[in-house]
Amino acid sequence: MTTTTRPAPDRSRDLSQPLDKLGPDETLKANSDYLRGTIRQSLYDPITGSVVFSDNKLMKFHGIYQQDDRDIRDERRRQKLEPAFTFMARVRIPGGVLSPAQWLKLDDLGRRHGAEMLRLTTRQTFQFHHVVKEDLQPLMQGLRDVLLDTRAACGDDSRGVMCSINPQLSKIHAEVYALAKKASDHAIPKTRAYDEIWYGAGGGERKEPEEPFYGRTYMPRKFKIGFVIPPSNDIDVYTQDLGFIAIVSRGKLKGFNVAIGGGMGRTDQAPQTYPRLADVIGFIPVKQLIPTVDAVMSVQRDFGDRVERPHARFKYTIDDKGLDWIKAEIESRLGAKLSPAQPFAFTTNGDVVGWVEGDDGRAHYTLFVENGRINNTPERALLDGLREIARVHKGTFRCTPNQSVTISDIDPKDRPAIETLLKQYGLDNLNARSAMRLNSMACVALPTCALAMAESERYLPMLLSKIEPILEANGLADQPITIRMTGCPNGCARPYVAEIALTGRAPGKYNLYFGGGFHGQRLNKMYLENVGEGAILQALEEILGRYARERQPGERFGDFVIRAGIVPEVREGRHFND
Ligand code: SRM
Ligand code: SF4
């Protein structure tokens, strides 16, 4: 295989070209002066807690979302007040690895600017919620102190790059993580707008072209990259736009199988939008990694839909053009054919909680953080406890792809100190939950998410407390079954690969899905539409009971519901799951 330089940006997207036939977001990007817009003016406008519409859109590329507290939206309207505007800021942490010093800074910034909490996400990073406009610059500058930022955490660009955490495989993890970080650094936008707006850096002389890869219109939509190290599929590689599956032989990283075209997002009542699992299209040696990132991203950059935004993800480009055509185009840009995919096997997409020993003898403790929310409550001082651990910890932290955290790389002699702190802050029993709860995830949803149609993070723990007696009655309390909930069909907790999923349709109403693959290999299928808690619990009682009685030895719940004919199978790689 030959190596190539980054493909030149598609000139048809340049400002000089007519944009009138393209969607409004394309015009906005093209006219934004590489994401500067009027964000600085908006930030200094004292009349409102919000920013103007176009800046709100552009700020997403800087990892920031304007939101308002939906719990008090109606009340504010009645009082003729503007909505309670605040901002969500998402940090870019490739592979979710951070040092104790970085943790302490995040903790400090969360206490100061983020309503005394942090939120771990399903893509291994942190979000600050409830940040007021005036606090955005101090927040960004605080992050810079520990070499963190929020660049490209949202927007039409390469989003946070994921990497399996695999604490047991220390050497391979270190190697793959370094490559994930390299890919992230390579693929993020290069505009200096971020430094100018958030750090007050001088404009200086512009390097032209300012975005050698993206051009003025960036990607048609978000683009997600992930690295996975079998046998764990914790990052749900089949849900990534571009996934790299590490192929390891005799303890050595040989290269990666390449998977393209995954995505969860769908829009309510819009059957032309659908979740899709990625297709594995071949194998590349490690040295071809960055050229492959360029080749795949450039195909989507140049052929993705720039008119219909809901149809602009890579999965639709692939289905429109055909997988063979897309693969040939990627190979032509790479200047070589991909080798045949190499064998690999996944066993789970969940986290293994508790203590494990790495192949280098160091200890790792994965702590279950329910739905990723890190705060202090009367029951457990999670924010305080993790801060104290960060003060003594000499290794790293790894954010898991399931919204939890691993205290990593602990010298065995330092383990007792960590154990003492876990106990002291009441965190030692967070892992003592039903296996279903430990395999649960819920997206943020209300009150901050503008798109939420129903509760998720605030509701799933309560619903699980009603499901757990059913599990116990059927002897299933220790049976890992994945359950995921989202407040709308967008799929932020990757629900469509869960064995049980609930996606919000209206307050208190959900679609119920069954039959995802235990290691993320199969989409689930809708079982009940737009139902409330009563119907959900009734269905679970019946079907979990059947599972307990009728399952075969070792049979997973997701496999059982298909074998038993409760839902039909969504065949490998296929899309529609309604
Ligand atoms: Fe997401 C939009 C939260 C992972 C698919 N997502 C949003 C927004 C920003 C709502 C908005 O646009 O106004 C949510 C902010 C809520 C809040 O108040 O914080 C939001 N998404 C999240 C997070 C925080 C969920 C969580 O509980 O952890 C996750 C942040 C990940 C990160 O660190 O980058 C998150 N979102 C995902 C995932 C899962 C993944 O990437 O592994 C998906 C499905 C995968 C995919 O992209 O197909 C996902 N989010 C979406 C979509 C649907 C995209 C689509 O193709 O249609 C939207 C809506 C949109 O983009 O228009 C969305
Ligand atoms: Fe918001 Fe929907 Fe994503 Fe949940 S799935 S965070 S409700 S956009």
XYZ file of C-alpha atoms and ligand atoms in Angstrom:
649
model
C 0.000 0.000 0.000
C 1.206 3.495 -0.717
C 0.749 6.445 1.617
C -1.031 9.548 0.429
C -1.209 13.150 1.552
C -4.512 14.596 2.807
C -6.939 14.906 -0.094
C -7.479 18.498 -1.140
C -10.758 20.080 -0.040
C -13.611 19.877 -2.467
C -13.474 23.260 -4.192
C -17.117 23.084 -5.147
C -17.818 23.878 -1.507
C -15.845 27.118 -1.601
C -17.427 30.516 -1.059
C -16.723 31.394 -4.652
C -19.184 28.704 -5.693
C -22.960 29.206 -5.586
C -24.376 28.001 -2.298
C -27.977 28.925 -2.952
C -28.886 25.347 -3.798
C -27.422 24.049 -0.573
C -29.051 23.868 2.859
C -28.998 26.945 5.141
C -26.412 25.401 7.453
C -24.003 25.156 4.518
C -24.365 28.860 3.776
C -23.904 29.662 7.442
C -20.699 27.633 7.664
C -19.362 29.054 4.412
C -19.994 32.628 5.526
C -18.770 32.135 9.090
C -15.140 33.081 8.483
C -14.028 29.649 9.600
C -16.376 29.413 12.570
C -15.822 32.923 13.936
C -19.229 34.340 13.071
C -20.149 37.042 15.564
C -19.578 34.836 18.595
C -17.388 37.399 20.353
C -20.032 40.102 20.032
C -22.726 37.692 21.244
C -20.667 36.800 24.293
C -20.314 40.437 25.316
C -23.980 41.343 24.794
C -25.176 42.085 28.350
C -28.866 42.378 27.419
C -29.477 38.651 27.112
C -28.157 35.392 28.529
C -28.293 33.898 25.022
C -26.361 34.303 21.786
C -27.780 35.045 18.345
C -29.150 32.135 16.305
C -26.228 31.846 13.894
C -23.643 32.001 16.690
C -25.519 29.340 18.591
C -25.074 27.061 15.581
C -21.416 27.952 15.130
C -20.610 27.516 18.811
C -21.414 23.826 18.445
C -18.188 23.474 16.475
C -16.511 24.887 19.588
C -18.165 22.199 21.724
C -20.823 24.473 23.223
C -24.635 24.244 23.111
C -27.031 26.913 24.202
C -29.808 25.388 26.301
C -32.506 26.520 28.669
C -33.903 24.910 31.783
C -37.025 23.170 30.479
C -38.323 22.524 33.994
C -38.978 26.238 34.391
C -39.604 27.201 30.768
C -43.367 27.643 31.135
C -43.052 29.503 34.396
C -40.548 31.936 32.865
C -42.855 32.440 29.885
C -45.743 33.221 32.216
C -43.555 35.738 34.014
C -42.627 37.255 30.639
C -38.962 36.489 31.273
C -36.603 35.151 28.647
C -35.884 31.415 29.053
C -33.289 30.526 31.712
C -30.458 30.302 29.182
C -27.307 28.453 30.078
C -24.747 26.514 28.061
C -23.524 22.959 27.883
C -19.806 22.595 27.172
C -18.412 19.245 26.059
C -14.713 18.535 26.571
C -12.617 16.790 23.924
C -10.830 13.856 25.564
C -9.779 11.336 22.895
C -10.164 7.817 24.273
C -11.385 9.259 27.583
C -7.951 9.175 29.232
C -7.014 11.950 31.642
C -4.525 12.613 34.400
C -5.396 13.248 38.060
C -4.401 16.915 37.551
C -6.873 17.157 34.689
C -9.544 15.491 36.811
C -8.957 17.989 39.615
C -9.284 20.879 37.186
C -12.535 19.494 35.750
C -13.815 19.073 39.295
C -12.879 22.633 40.166
C -14.472 24.063 36.999
C -17.622 21.985 37.529
C -17.959 23.318 41.062
C -17.395 26.890 39.958
C -19.220 27.121 36.664
C -21.230 23.920 36.173
C -23.746 23.746 39.048
C -21.379 21.608 41.127
C -21.480 18.580 38.913
C -19.931 16.846 35.948
C -21.587 14.564 33.424
C -19.752 11.627 31.861
C -21.008 10.974 28.350
C -21.520 7.933 26.166
C -18.462 9.011 24.134
C -15.993 8.992 27.005
C -15.886 12.611 27.925
C -17.352 15.200 30.272
C -20.032 17.775 29.842
C -20.525 20.832 31.983
C -24.163 21.867 32.216
C -25.782 25.112 33.401
C -22.809 27.325 32.493
C -23.868 30.963 32.200
C -22.637 32.987 29.241
C -20.204 35.077 31.286
C -18.528 31.925 32.570
C -17.796 30.381 29.188
C -14.449 32.074 28.615
C -13.159 31.384 32.157
C -14.239 27.781 31.696
C -12.359 27.401 28.402
C -9.285 29.088 29.818
C -9.404 26.842 32.865
C -9.466 23.809 30.603
C -6.509 25.179 28.669
C -4.485 25.257 31.925
C -4.507 21.452 31.868
C -4.196 21.078 28.080
C -7.877 20.340 27.526
C -10.345 22.055 25.241
C -13.787 21.651 23.704
C -12.749 21.898 20.027
C -14.932 19.879 17.678
C -16.741 18.178 20.559
C -19.889 19.015 18.572
C -20.526 20.397 15.058
C -20.091 19.101 11.513
C -16.607 17.735 12.032
C -14.733 14.810 13.498
C -16.290 14.353 16.942
C -14.682 12.971 20.084
C -12.650 9.938 19.020
C -13.409 6.879 21.150
C -11.088 4.096 22.242
C -11.795 0.913 24.216
C -10.533 1.207 27.774
C -9.365 -2.434 28.119
C -7.509 -2.130 31.441
C -6.376 -5.751 31.267
C -4.484 -5.222 28.010
C -2.165 -2.427 29.128
C 0.373 -2.578 26.309
C -2.121 -2.868 23.459
C -4.335 -0.226 25.031
C -1.407 2.206 25.231
C -0.599 1.640 21.569
C -4.166 1.886 20.267
C -4.958 4.834 22.528
C -1.933 6.722 21.161
C -3.228 6.106 17.626
C -6.745 7.221 18.583
C -5.271 10.437 19.939
C -3.213 10.897 16.785
C -6.318 10.424 14.636
C -8.220 12.908 16.783
C -5.477 15.546 16.585
C -5.253 14.986 12.846
C -8.959 15.218 12.112
C -10.072 18.204 14.192
C -10.570 21.582 12.541
C -7.479 23.771 12.306
C -9.127 27.218 12.374
C -7.660 29.673 14.877
C -11.167 30.916 15.652
C -11.216 28.879 18.861
C -8.055 30.500 20.265
C -9.232 33.957 19.272
C -12.708 33.657 20.772
C -12.025 31.704 23.938
C -8.456 32.630 24.807
C -8.475 36.159 23.366
C -5.550 35.288 21.081
C -4.665 37.959 18.529
C -5.840 37.353 14.978
C -2.247 37.457 13.677
C -1.449 36.580 10.120
C -3.755 33.886 8.797
C -2.263 30.690 7.455
C -4.008 29.931 4.192
C -5.796 27.750 3.580
C -7.098 27.934 7.118
C -8.821 24.555 6.842
C -6.707 22.485 4.450
C -8.983 19.466 4.746
C -12.418 20.787 5.596
C -12.596 23.901 3.448
C -15.233 26.473 4.376
C -18.164 24.132 4.770
C -16.614 21.447 6.956
C -18.418 18.075 6.907
C -22.055 17.716 5.818
C -22.834 16.464 9.355
C -21.107 15.130 12.459
C -18.583 12.363 11.813
C -17.699 9.835 14.522
C -14.548 7.743 14.751
C -13.836 4.967 17.246
C -11.135 2.411 18.010
C -12.010 -0.901 19.574
C -9.869 -3.662 21.031
C -11.605 -7.068 20.936
C -12.905 -8.966 22.820
C -14.546 -5.853 24.297
C -16.861 -3.869 22.030
C -17.388 -1.222 24.694
C -17.357 1.620 22.154
C -20.060 -0.066 20.037
C -17.873 0.037 16.961
C -20.779 -0.770 14.624
C -22.429 2.511 15.571
C -19.475 4.669 14.466
C -19.218 6.415 11.091
C -15.682 5.035 10.939
C -14.547 2.280 13.253
C -11.128 0.669 13.618
C -11.088 -2.848 15.067
C -7.637 -3.662 16.453
C -6.243 -6.930 15.160
C -3.761 -8.327 17.639
C -1.635 -11.388 17.055
C 0.755 -12.868 19.637
C 0.464 -9.722 21.749
C 1.345 -7.416 18.840
C -0.904 -4.909 17.056
C -0.959 -5.909 13.376
C -3.402 -3.297 12.130
C -7.124 -2.629 11.970
C -10.243 -3.906 10.304
C -12.098 -0.905 8.956
C -15.846 -0.547 9.590
C -17.870 2.218 7.958
C -21.378 3.622 8.019
C -22.692 3.063 11.536
C -25.113 5.468 13.157
C -27.974 5.431 15.628
C -29.812 8.664 14.947
C -33.319 8.675 13.608
C -36.047 11.255 13.608
C -39.505 10.654 14.993
C -42.100 9.865 12.302
C -39.463 10.047 9.566
C -38.948 6.517 8.217
C -36.316 7.733 5.780
C -34.055 8.131 8.827
C -32.892 4.947 10.513
C -30.182 3.400 12.654
C -27.611 1.422 10.714
C -24.779 -0.885 11.716
C -21.363 -0.336 10.174
C -20.031 -2.715 7.516
C -16.521 -4.134 7.857
C -14.855 -3.411 4.500
C -11.293 -4.650 4.934
C -8.023 -4.530 6.829
C -5.239 -1.938 6.937
C -1.788 -2.053 8.489
C -1.091 0.536 11.213
C 0.871 2.816 8.858
C -2.228 3.268 6.701
C -4.324 4.577 9.579
C -4.169 8.314 8.967
C -4.437 8.015 5.160
C -7.534 5.856 5.737
C -9.073 8.476 8.033
C -8.463 11.037 5.292
C -9.759 8.845 2.494
C -12.982 7.871 4.276
C -13.693 11.345 5.627
C -13.011 12.951 2.275
C -15.490 10.644 0.527
C -18.191 11.739 2.958
C -17.049 15.363 2.758
C -17.395 15.336 -1.015
C -20.470 13.120 -1.474
C -22.508 13.616 1.702
C -25.886 15.321 1.304
C -25.530 19.089 1.754
C -29.151 19.899 1.040
C -31.183 17.649 3.347
C -29.527 17.751 6.763
C -31.458 14.827 8.245
C -30.078 12.772 5.348
C -26.511 13.996 5.617
C -24.866 11.303 7.763
C -22.336 8.978 6.154
C -24.663 5.960 6.546
C -27.089 7.506 4.039
C -24.295 8.379 1.599
C -23.273 4.720 1.712
C -26.814 3.445 1.175
C -27.438 5.925 -1.650
C -24.194 5.244 -3.513
C -23.861 1.574 -2.576
C -21.242 0.033 -0.316
C -19.160 -1.280 -3.231
C -19.016 2.137 -4.864
C -18.008 3.809 -1.588
C -15.344 1.187 -0.913
C -13.923 1.625 -4.419
C -13.839 5.397 -3.950
C -12.025 5.019 -0.622
C -9.510 2.664 -2.229
C -8.967 5.010 -5.132
C -8.200 7.862 -2.708
C -5.916 5.568 -0.717
C -4.155 4.477 -3.868
C -4.475 0.809 -2.905
C -6.978 -1.959 -2.333
C -7.891 -2.848 1.240
C -6.794 -6.312 2.348
C -9.503 -8.791 3.386
C -10.815 -8.253 6.909
C -9.111 -10.407 9.548
C -10.917 -12.578 12.100
C -11.885 -11.112 15.470
C -14.508 -11.832 18.118
C -16.382 -9.637 20.577
C -17.924 -10.846 23.824
C -19.631 -7.790 25.341
C -20.245 -4.072 24.894
C -20.515 -3.388 28.632
C -17.991 -2.415 31.284
C -16.420 -4.922 33.643
C -16.872 -3.202 37.002
C -14.609 -3.650 40.016
C -10.922 -4.515 40.262
C -8.901 -6.057 37.451
C -5.186 -6.578 37.062
C -3.502 -5.435 33.874
C -0.942 -7.520 31.986
C 1.728 -5.226 33.456
C 0.636 -6.051 37.021
C -0.989 -2.676 37.680
C -4.479 -2.514 39.171
C -7.582 -0.825 37.713
C -10.916 -0.143 39.378
C -14.017 0.505 37.285
C -16.669 2.375 39.222
C -20.273 2.298 38.030
C -21.552 5.853 37.694
C -25.273 5.668 37.083
C -25.983 7.506 33.815
C -22.691 9.357 34.148
C -23.826 12.031 36.605
C -21.079 12.962 39.063
C -22.383 15.056 41.947
C -22.873 14.873 45.682
C -26.175 13.570 47.025
C -27.243 12.711 50.582
C -26.626 9.025 49.691
C -23.131 9.298 48.225
C -20.519 12.010 47.816
C -19.353 10.979 44.348
C -17.924 14.343 43.305
C -16.059 14.754 46.604
C -14.905 11.139 46.713
C -13.439 11.183 43.218
C -11.718 14.484 43.969
C -10.025 12.944 46.997
C -9.005 9.933 44.934
C -7.569 12.251 42.264
C -5.528 13.966 44.971
C -3.673 10.757 45.851
C -3.885 8.818 42.581
C -0.675 8.549 40.551
C -2.047 6.772 37.478
C -4.759 7.870 35.046
C -8.531 7.984 34.835
C -10.351 6.435 31.899
C -13.897 7.480 31.054
C -15.678 4.365 29.874
C -17.938 4.348 26.796
C -20.777 3.364 29.129
C -20.706 6.597 31.157
C -18.630 5.175 34.013
C -15.030 5.701 35.105
C -11.964 3.524 35.610
C -9.325 4.553 38.123
C -6.442 3.178 36.136
C -2.781 2.230 36.373
C -2.619 1.847 40.145
C 0.616 0.530 41.604
C -0.465 -2.449 43.763
C 1.097 -0.794 46.811
C -1.183 2.272 46.302
C -4.361 0.201 46.041
C -5.200 0.216 49.807
C -5.283 4.033 49.835
C -7.778 4.064 46.935
C -9.873 1.369 48.616
C -9.977 3.377 51.832
C -11.234 6.452 50.001
C -13.857 4.488 48.065
C -15.183 3.233 51.393
C -14.906 6.564 53.180
C -17.056 8.316 50.556
C -19.612 5.528 50.267
C -18.491 4.608 46.747
C -17.437 1.042 47.506
C -20.995 -0.241 47.090
C -21.866 1.593 43.847
C -20.971 -1.557 41.936
C -23.238 -3.714 44.119
C -26.242 -3.370 41.806
C -28.291 -5.710 39.696
C -26.456 -6.835 36.584
C -29.105 -5.080 34.466
C -28.477 -1.751 36.211
C -24.734 -2.188 35.723
C -25.481 -2.663 32.013
C -27.796 0.323 31.747
C -27.324 3.707 30.112
C -29.573 6.717 29.757
C -29.007 9.909 27.815
C -29.250 13.318 29.497
C -32.688 14.354 28.150
C -34.668 16.665 30.456
C -34.217 19.288 31.743
C -31.322 20.474 29.562
C -31.690 18.723 26.207
C -33.695 20.824 23.800
C -34.723 17.754 21.789
C -35.998 15.573 24.640
C -39.573 14.330 24.252
C -39.539 12.364 27.524
C -37.408 11.860 30.637
C -34.395 9.585 30.467
C -31.504 10.105 32.930
C -33.900 11.097 35.713
C -36.328 8.256 35.005
C -34.356 5.112 34.150
C -33.011 4.623 37.716
C -36.581 4.689 39.050
C -37.865 2.350 36.356
C -35.007 -0.050 37.098
C -36.052 -0.093 40.755
C -39.400 -1.455 39.522
C -37.801 -3.939 37.115
C -35.360 -5.310 39.693
C -38.053 -7.134 41.735
C -39.130 -8.836 38.475
C -35.539 -9.901 37.858
C -35.192 -11.184 41.414
C -38.466 -13.089 41.274
C -37.173 -14.831 38.139
C -33.652 -15.478 39.419
C -32.186 -13.024 36.899
C -30.650 -10.430 39.238
C -27.132 -11.512 38.266
C -27.869 -11.977 34.570
C -26.278 -9.184 32.512
C -28.926 -7.786 30.168
C -28.310 -4.457 28.469
C -31.005 -1.814 28.839
C -30.726 1.674 27.397
C -33.073 4.631 27.443
C -33.191 7.870 25.489
C -35.539 10.816 25.735
C -36.088 10.903 21.953
C -35.276 8.748 18.925
C -31.877 10.413 18.311
C -30.137 7.558 20.041
C -27.535 9.257 22.246
C -27.253 6.211 24.539
C -26.936 3.934 21.476
C -30.288 2.308 22.333
C -30.822 0.463 19.056
C -28.097 -2.071 19.823
C -29.345 -2.777 23.373
C -31.127 -5.987 24.302
C -33.896 -3.835 25.799
C -34.365 -0.214 24.758
C -36.819 2.557 25.503
C -36.893 5.693 23.396
C -39.046 8.658 24.388
C -42.061 9.671 22.311
C -43.933 12.029 24.680
C -43.925 12.739 28.413
C -44.176 9.314 30.090
C -44.430 7.472 26.747
C -41.784 5.297 25.117
C -41.218 2.893 22.268
C -40.034 -0.446 23.653
C -37.465 -2.433 21.661
C -36.097 -5.945 22.170
C -33.389 -8.058 20.630
C -30.170 -6.070 20.261
C -26.977 -8.117 20.382
C -25.186 -8.462 23.738
C -21.957 -7.290 22.149
C -23.519 -4.665 19.920
C -23.648 -6.838 16.803
C -27.383 -6.596 16.032
C -30.065 -3.926 15.953
C -33.138 -4.456 18.088
C -36.736 -4.359 16.896
C -39.723 -2.370 18.125
C -42.079 -4.440 20.285
C -44.477 -1.811 21.638
C -45.055 1.724 20.396
C -45.754 4.813 22.481
C -46.554 3.078 25.773
C -46.380 4.128 29.428
C -44.834 2.533 32.480
C -47.688 0.083 33.122
C -47.426 -1.520 29.684
C -43.634 -1.525 29.826
C -43.540 -3.353 33.156
C -46.220 -5.797 32.049
C -44.278 -6.651 28.898
C -41.031 -7.030 30.828
C -42.655 -9.216 33.464
C -43.989 -11.551 30.794
C -40.917 -11.726 28.619
C -38.295 -11.823 31.371
C -40.364 -14.620 32.935
C -40.313 -16.555 29.666
C -36.583 -15.940 29.353
C -36.006 -17.339 32.851
C -38.048 -20.456 32.088
C -37.313 -21.140 28.427
C -33.750 -19.966 27.752
C -31.074 -22.379 26.664
C -27.809 -22.650 28.629
C -25.744 -19.501 28.107
C -28.371 -17.909 25.855
C -28.420 -14.101 25.974
C -31.704 -12.252 26.410
C -31.363 -10.526 23.031
C -30.837 -13.860 21.276
C -33.683 -15.507 23.188
C -36.355 -12.985 22.170
C -35.511 -13.684 18.539
C -35.368 -17.472 18.866
C -38.667 -17.412 20.776
C -40.264 -15.349 17.993
C -41.052 -12.418 20.304
C -39.490 -10.042 17.767
C -38.137 -10.853 14.297
C -34.412 -10.556 13.728
C -33.040 -7.405 12.139
C -30.517 -9.046 9.875
C -26.854 -8.187 10.146
C -26.058 -4.699 8.976
C -29.654 -3.948 8.035
C -31.365 -0.830 9.099
C -35.050 -0.465 9.739
C -35.958 -1.466 13.263
C -39.526 -0.252 13.568
Fe -26.252 13.047 21.140
C -27.902 15.679 19.819
C -26.310 14.461 24.159
C -23.971 10.798 22.177
C -26.943 11.122 18.402
N -26.931 14.806 21.840
C -27.540 15.788 21.123
C -27.740 17.057 21.970
C -26.544 17.922 21.764
C -29.062 17.793 21.764
C -29.107 18.930 20.774
O -28.699 18.768 19.615
O -29.623 19.984 21.160
C -27.740 16.411 23.391
C -27.319 17.324 24.542
C -28.060 16.925 25.801
C -27.564 17.585 27.008
O -28.352 18.352 27.633
O -26.442 17.367 27.423
C -26.920 15.161 23.146
N -25.237 12.772 22.828
C -25.472 13.389 24.005
C -24.725 12.747 25.137
C -24.262 13.715 26.209
C -25.618 11.649 25.739
C -25.190 11.116 27.077
O -26.083 11.023 27.908
O -24.040 10.787 27.281
C -23.606 12.058 24.350
C -22.400 12.910 24.155
C -21.312 12.161 23.465
C -20.009 12.892 23.340
O -19.301 12.948 24.337
O -19.693 13.369 22.245
C -24.282 11.841 23.007
N -25.506 11.320 20.380
C -24.649 10.484 21.029
C -24.607 9.215 20.358
C -23.819 8.001 20.800
C -22.448 7.943 20.192
O -22.048 8.821 19.431
O -21.754 6.973 20.478
C -25.470 9.303 19.284
C -25.836 8.153 18.306
C -24.763 7.853 17.348
C -24.914 8.650 16.090
O -24.417 9.758 16.050
O -25.585 8.171 15.177
C -26.018 10.632 19.306
N -27.207 13.370 19.381
C -27.452 12.422 18.431
C -28.309 12.978 17.426
C -28.819 12.238 16.148
C -27.843 12.344 15.051
C -28.387 11.810 13.757
O -27.633 11.226 12.981
O -29.570 11.991 13.464
C -28.590 14.299 17.825
C -29.469 15.327 17.075
C -28.753 15.987 15.961
O -27.538 15.881 15.799
O -29.456 16.651 15.194
C -27.890 14.497 19.067
Fe -31.481 14.625 23.927
Fe -32.597 12.797 22.409
Fe -29.974 12.792 22.735
Fe -31.498 12.094 24.715
S -31.346 11.009 22.754
S -29.782 13.530 24.851
S -33.264 13.373 24.464
S -31.125 14.362 21.726
